[in-house]
Coordinates of C-alpha atoms in Angstrom, one line a residue:
X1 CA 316.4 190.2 266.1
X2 CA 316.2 186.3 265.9
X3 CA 318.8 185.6 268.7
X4 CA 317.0 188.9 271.0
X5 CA 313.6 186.9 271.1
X6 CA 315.4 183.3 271.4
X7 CA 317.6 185.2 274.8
X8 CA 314.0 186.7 276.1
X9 CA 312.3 183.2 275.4
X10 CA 315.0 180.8 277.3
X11 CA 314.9 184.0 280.2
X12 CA 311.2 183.4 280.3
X13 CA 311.8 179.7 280.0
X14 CA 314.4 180.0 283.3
X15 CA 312.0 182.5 285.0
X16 CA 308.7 179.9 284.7
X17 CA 310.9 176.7 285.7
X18 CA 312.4 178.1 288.7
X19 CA 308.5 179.9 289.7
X20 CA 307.4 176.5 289.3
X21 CA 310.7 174.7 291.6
X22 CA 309.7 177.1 294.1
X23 CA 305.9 176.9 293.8
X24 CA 306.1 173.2 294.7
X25 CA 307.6 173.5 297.9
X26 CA 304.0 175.4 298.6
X27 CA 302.1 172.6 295.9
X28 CA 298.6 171.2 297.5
X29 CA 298.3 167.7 298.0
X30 CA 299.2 165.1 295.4
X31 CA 295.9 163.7 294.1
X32 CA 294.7 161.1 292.0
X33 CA 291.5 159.8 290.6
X34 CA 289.7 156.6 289.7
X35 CA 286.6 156.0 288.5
X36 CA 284.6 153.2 288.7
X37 CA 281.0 152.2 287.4
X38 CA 278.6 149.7 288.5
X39 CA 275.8 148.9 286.3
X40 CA 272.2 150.0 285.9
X41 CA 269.8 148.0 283.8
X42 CA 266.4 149.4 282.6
X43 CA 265.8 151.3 279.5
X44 CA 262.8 153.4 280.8
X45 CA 262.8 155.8 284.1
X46 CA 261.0 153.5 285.9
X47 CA 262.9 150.3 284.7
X48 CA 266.3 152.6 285.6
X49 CA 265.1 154.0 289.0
X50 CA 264.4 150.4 289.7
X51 CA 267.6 149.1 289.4
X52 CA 269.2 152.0 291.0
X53 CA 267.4 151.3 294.0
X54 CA 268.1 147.8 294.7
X55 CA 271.6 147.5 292.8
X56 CA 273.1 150.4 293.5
X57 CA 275.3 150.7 296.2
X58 CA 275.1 150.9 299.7
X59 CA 276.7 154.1 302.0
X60 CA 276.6 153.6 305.9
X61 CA 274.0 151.3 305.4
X62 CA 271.8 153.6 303.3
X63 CA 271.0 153.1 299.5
X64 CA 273.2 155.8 297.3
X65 CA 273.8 156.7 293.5
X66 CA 277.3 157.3 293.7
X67 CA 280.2 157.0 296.3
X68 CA 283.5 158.5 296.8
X69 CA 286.2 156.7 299.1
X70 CA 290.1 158.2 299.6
X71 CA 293.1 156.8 300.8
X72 CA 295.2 159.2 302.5
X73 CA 299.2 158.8 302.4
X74 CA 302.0 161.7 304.4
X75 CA 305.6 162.0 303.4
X76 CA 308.3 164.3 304.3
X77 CA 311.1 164.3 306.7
X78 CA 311.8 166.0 309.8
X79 CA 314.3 168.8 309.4
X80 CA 315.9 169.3 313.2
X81 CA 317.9 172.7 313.9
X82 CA 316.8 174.6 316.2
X83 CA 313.6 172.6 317.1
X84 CA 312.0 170.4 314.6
X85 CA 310.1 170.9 311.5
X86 CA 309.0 169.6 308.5
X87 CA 308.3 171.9 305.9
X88 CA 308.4 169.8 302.8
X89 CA 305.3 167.2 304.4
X90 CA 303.1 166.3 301.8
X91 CA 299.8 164.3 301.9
X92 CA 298.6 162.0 298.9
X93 CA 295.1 161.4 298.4
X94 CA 294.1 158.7 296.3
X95 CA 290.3 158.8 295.1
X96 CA 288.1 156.5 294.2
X97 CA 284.7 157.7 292.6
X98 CA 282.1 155.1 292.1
X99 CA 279.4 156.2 289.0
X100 CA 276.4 154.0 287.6
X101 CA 276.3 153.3 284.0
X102 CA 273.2 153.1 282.6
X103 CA 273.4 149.8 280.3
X104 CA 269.8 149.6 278.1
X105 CA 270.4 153.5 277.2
X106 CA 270.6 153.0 273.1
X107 CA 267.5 151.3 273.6
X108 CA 265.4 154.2 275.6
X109 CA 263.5 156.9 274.4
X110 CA 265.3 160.4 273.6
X111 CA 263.4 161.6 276.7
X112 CA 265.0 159.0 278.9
X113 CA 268.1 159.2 277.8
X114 CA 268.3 162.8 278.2
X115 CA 267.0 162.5 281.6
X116 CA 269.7 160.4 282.7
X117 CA 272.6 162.5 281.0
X118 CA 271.2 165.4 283.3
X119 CA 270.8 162.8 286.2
X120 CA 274.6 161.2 285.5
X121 CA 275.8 164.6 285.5
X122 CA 273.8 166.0 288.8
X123 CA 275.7 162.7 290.7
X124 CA 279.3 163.2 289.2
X125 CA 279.4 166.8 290.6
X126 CA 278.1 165.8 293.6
X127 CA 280.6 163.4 294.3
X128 CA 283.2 165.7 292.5
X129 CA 282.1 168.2 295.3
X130 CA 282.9 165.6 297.7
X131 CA 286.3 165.7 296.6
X132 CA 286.6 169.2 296.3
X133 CA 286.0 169.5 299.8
X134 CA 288.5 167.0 301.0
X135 CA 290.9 168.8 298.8
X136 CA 290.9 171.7 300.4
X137 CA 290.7 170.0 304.4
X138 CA 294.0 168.5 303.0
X139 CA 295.3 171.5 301.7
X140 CA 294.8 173.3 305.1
X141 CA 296.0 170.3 307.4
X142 CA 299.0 170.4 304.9
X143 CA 299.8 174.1 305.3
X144 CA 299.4 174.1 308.9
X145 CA 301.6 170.7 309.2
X146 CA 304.6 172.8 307.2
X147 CA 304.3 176.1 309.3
X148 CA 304.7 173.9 312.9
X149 CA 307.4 173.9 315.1
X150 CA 308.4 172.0 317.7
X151 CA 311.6 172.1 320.4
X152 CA 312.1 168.2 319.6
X153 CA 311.0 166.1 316.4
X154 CA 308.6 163.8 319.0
X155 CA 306.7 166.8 320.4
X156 CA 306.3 167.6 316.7
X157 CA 305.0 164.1 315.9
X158 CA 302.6 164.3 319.0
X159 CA 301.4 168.3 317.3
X160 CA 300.5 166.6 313.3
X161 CA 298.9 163.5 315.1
X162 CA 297.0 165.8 317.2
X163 CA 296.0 168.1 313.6
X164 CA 295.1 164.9 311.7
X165 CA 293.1 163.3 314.5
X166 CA 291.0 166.4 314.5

């Protein structure tokens, strides 16, 4: 009985590792995250909306909470046969996520501090959305970059610069 559940358990073993070899060919992009944190003095809501309005950071020119940059990176090579493709083209993202962090908060009222844990929370999502969204715009541009074809490999470079430009 010992050695039938050990055969099943190495045949489930084999089943999930080759599901997951051949899952990565059709993997999303490769992301990572960092997060940074600038800081917010102030240890009342006033005090702390204060500082967020002429420390915190600036978007396009226009006061934020929070920002989210990326770095985009492509890999893969060009398979040629009959016509070109690429079907293992990948696209990194790195992210960087930029947070404040409140820095009087032991000092504030329960009140206050709850206030910001709900605020702190309302901007992470929001710039975890953010990310989301870019996510899935690589995750299409991706899939769309594997499924071309192209009768040489430079009329297939000219199709994915066309696709990422857009």
């Amino acid at each position: 009985m010992h050695r039938h559940v050990g055969n099943q358990l190495v045949s489930g073993l084999v089943l999930a590792f080759a599901w997951l070899v051949a899952g990565s060919a059709a993997a999303g992009p490769k992301v990572a995250v960092n997060y940074q944190y600038y800081p917010v003095d102030g240890s009342t809501a006033v005090g702390i909306m204060r500082a967020l309005h002429i420390d915190g950071p600036t978007v396009n020119g226009a006061g934020a909470y929070a920002y989210t940059t990326s770095e985009m990176s492509q890999s893969g090579t060009m398979r040629e046969g009959k016509g070109c493709s690429i079907p293992r083209y990948t696209i990194g993202i790195q992210f960087t996520i930029t947070l404040p962090a409140a820095q009087d908060l032991p000092g504030a009222r329960p009140r206050v501090r709850a206030a910001w844990k709900s605020f702190y929370s309302f901007v992470k999502r929001h710039e975890e959305t953010h990310k989301s969204i870019w996510i899935g715009c690589a995750s299409t541009m991706q899939a769309k970059v594997r499924a071309m074809r192209a009768p040489t490999c430079d009329e297939l470079t000219a199709k994915i610069e066309r696709v990422i430009a857009r």
